[in-house]
Short mmCIF file of N, CA and C in Angstrom, two decimals:
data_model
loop_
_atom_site.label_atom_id
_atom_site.label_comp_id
_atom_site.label_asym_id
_atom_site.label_seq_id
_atom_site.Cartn_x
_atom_site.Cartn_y
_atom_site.Cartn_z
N UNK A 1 -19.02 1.24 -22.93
CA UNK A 1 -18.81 1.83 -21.61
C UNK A 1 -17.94 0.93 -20.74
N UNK A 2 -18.25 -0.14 -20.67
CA UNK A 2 -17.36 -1.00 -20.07
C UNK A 2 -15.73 -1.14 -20.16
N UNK A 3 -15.33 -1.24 -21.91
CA UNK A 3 -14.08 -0.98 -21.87
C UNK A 3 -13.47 0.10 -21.44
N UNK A 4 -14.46 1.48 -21.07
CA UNK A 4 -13.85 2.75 -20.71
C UNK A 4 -13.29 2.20 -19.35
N UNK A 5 -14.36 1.62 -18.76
CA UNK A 5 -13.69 1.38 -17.17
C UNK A 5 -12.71 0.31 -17.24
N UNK A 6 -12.57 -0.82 -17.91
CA UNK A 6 -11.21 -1.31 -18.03
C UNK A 6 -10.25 -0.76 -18.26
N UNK A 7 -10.06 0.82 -19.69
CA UNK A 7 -8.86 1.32 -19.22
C UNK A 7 -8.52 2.08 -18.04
N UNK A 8 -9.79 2.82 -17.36
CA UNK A 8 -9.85 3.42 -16.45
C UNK A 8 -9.02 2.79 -15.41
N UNK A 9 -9.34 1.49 -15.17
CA UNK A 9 -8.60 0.89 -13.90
C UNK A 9 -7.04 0.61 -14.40
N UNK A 10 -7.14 -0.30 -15.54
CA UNK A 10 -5.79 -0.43 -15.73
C UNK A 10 -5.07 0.80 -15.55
N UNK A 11 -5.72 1.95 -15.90
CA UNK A 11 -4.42 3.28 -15.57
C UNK A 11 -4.32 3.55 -14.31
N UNK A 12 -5.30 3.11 -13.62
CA UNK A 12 -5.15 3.19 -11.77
C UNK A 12 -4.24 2.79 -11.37
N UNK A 13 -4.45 1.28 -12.04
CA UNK A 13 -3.70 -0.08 -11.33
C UNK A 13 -2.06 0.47 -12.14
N UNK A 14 -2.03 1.18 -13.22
CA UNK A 14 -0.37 1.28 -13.70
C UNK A 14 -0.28 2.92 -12.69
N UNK A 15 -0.74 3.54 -11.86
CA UNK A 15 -0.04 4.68 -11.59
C UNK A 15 0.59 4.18 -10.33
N UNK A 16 -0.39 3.32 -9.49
CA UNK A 16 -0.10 2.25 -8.05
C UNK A 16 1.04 2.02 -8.32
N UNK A 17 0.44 0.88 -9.24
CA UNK A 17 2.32 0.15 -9.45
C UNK A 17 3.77 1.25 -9.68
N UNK A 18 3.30 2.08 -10.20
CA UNK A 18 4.98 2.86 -10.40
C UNK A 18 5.10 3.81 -9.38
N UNK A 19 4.14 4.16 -8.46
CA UNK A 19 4.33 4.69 -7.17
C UNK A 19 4.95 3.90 -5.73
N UNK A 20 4.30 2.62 -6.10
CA UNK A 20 4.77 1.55 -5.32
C UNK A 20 6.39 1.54 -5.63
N UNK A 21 6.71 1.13 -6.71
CA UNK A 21 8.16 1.04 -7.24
C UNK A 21 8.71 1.98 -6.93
N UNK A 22 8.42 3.37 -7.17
CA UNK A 22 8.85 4.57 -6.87
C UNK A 22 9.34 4.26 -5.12
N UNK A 23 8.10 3.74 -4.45
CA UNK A 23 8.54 4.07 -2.67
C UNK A 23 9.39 2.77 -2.20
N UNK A 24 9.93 1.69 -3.28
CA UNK A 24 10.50 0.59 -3.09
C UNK A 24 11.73 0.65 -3.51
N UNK A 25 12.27 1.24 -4.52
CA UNK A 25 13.34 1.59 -4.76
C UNK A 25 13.53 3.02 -4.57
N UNK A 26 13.20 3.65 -4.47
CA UNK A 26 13.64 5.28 -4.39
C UNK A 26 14.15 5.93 -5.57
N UNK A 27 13.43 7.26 -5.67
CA UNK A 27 13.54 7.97 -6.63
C UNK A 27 13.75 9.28 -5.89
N UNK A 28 14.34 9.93 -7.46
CA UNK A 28 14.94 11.58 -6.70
C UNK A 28 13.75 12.36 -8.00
N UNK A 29 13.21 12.74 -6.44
CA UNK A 29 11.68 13.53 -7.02
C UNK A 29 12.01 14.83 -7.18
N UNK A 30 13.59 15.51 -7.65
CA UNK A 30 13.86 16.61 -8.07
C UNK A 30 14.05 16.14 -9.81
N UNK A 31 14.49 14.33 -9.91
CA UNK A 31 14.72 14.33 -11.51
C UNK A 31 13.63 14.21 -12.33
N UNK A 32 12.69 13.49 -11.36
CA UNK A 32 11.13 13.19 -12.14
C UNK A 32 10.38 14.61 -12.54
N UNK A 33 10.94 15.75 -11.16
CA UNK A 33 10.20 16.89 -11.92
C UNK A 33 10.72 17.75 -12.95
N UNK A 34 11.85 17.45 -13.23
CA UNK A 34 12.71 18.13 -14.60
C UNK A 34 11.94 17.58 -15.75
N UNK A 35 11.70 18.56 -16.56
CA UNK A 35 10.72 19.01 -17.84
C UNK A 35 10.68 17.54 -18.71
N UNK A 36 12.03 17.74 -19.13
CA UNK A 36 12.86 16.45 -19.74
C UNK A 36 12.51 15.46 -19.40
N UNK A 37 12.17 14.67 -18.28
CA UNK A 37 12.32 13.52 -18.02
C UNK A 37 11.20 13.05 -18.44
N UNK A 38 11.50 11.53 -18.62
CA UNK A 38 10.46 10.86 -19.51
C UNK A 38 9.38 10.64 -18.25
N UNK A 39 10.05 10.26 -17.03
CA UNK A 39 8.85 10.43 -16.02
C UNK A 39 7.75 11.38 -15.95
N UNK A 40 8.00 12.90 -16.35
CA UNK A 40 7.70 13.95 -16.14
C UNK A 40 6.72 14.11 -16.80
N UNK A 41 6.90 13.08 -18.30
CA UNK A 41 5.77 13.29 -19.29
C UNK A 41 4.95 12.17 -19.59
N UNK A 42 5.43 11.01 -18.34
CA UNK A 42 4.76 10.17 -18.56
C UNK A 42 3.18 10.76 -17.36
N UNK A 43 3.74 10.75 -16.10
CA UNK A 43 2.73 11.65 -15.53
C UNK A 43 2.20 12.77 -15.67
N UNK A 44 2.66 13.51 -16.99
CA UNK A 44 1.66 14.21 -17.73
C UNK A 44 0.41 14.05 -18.56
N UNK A 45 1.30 12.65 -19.59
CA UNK A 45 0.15 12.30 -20.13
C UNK A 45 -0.99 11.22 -19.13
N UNK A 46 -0.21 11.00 -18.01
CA UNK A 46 -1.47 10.32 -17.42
C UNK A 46 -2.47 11.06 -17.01
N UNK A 47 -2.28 12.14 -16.47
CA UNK A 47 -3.01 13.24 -15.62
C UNK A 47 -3.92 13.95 -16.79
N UNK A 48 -3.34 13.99 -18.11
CA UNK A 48 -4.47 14.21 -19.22
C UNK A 48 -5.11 13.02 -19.60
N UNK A 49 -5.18 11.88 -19.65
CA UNK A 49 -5.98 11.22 -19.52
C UNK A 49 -7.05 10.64 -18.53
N UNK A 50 -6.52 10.68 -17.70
CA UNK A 50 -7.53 10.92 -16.36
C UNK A 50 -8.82 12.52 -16.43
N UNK A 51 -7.82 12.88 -16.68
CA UNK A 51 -8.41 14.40 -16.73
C UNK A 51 -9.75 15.12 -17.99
N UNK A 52 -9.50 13.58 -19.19
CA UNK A 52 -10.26 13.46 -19.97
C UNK A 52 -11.76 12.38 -19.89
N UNK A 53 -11.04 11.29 -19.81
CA UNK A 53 -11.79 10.52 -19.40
C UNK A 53 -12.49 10.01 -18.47
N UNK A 54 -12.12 10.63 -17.25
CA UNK A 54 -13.29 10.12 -15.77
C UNK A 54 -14.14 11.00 -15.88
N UNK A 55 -14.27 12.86 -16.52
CA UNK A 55 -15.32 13.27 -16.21
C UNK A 55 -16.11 12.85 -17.76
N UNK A 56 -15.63 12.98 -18.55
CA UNK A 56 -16.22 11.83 -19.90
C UNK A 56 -16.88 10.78 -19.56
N UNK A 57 -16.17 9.86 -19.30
CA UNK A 57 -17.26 8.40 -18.20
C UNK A 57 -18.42 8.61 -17.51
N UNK A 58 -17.85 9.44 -16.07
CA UNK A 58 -18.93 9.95 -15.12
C UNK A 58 -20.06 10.66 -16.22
N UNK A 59 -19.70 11.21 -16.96
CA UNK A 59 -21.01 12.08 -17.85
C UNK A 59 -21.54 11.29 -18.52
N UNK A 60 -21.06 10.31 -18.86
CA UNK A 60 -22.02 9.43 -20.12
C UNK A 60 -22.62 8.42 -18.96
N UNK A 61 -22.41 8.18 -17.74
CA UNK A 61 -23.27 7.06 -16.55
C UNK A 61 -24.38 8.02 -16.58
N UNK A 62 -24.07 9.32 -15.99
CA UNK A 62 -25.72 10.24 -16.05
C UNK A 62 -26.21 10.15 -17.21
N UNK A 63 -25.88 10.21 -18.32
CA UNK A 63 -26.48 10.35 -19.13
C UNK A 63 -27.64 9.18 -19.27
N UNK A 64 -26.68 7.95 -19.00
CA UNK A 64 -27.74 6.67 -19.39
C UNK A 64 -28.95 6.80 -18.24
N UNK A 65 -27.89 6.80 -16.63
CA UNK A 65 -29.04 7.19 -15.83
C UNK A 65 -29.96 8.26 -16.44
N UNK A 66 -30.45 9.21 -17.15
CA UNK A 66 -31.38 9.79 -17.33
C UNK A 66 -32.09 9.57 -18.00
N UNK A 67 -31.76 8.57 -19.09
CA UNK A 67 -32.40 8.02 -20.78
C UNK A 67 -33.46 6.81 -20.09
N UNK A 68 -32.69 5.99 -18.66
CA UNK A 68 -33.43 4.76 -18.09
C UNK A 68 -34.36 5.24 -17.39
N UNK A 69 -34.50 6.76 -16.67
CA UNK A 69 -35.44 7.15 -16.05
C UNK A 69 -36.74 7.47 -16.57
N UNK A 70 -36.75 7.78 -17.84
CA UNK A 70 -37.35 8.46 -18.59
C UNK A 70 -38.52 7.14 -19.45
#
């Protein structure tokens, strides 16, 4: 469980950082949303992993919370 939340953050801490970069250098948020772009699918596959794994995580914390209650 633990390493889940280490990648968990590290993918936090890598979406920050390229948003940060994004508002430090400037980007044209018409190329990032073209299909093609590797941006496009990099924040795809992040958003499926997020999208997998936090309610995955969050479900397996209840879970233990319920096994310790018991």
């Amino acid at each position: 469980m633990k390493s889940l939340a280490v990648v968990f953050w590290a993918g936090v801490l890598g979406v920050v950082v390229m948003l940060v970069y994004w508002a430090v250098f400037g980007v044209d948020w018409r190329q990032i949303l073209d299909v093609q772009s590797p941006w496009f699918i990099l924040l795809l596959l992040c958003g499926m992993i997020f999208g997998v794994l936090v309610p995955f995580a969050l479900m397996e914390d209840s879970l233990k919370g319920i096994r310790k209650d018991r």
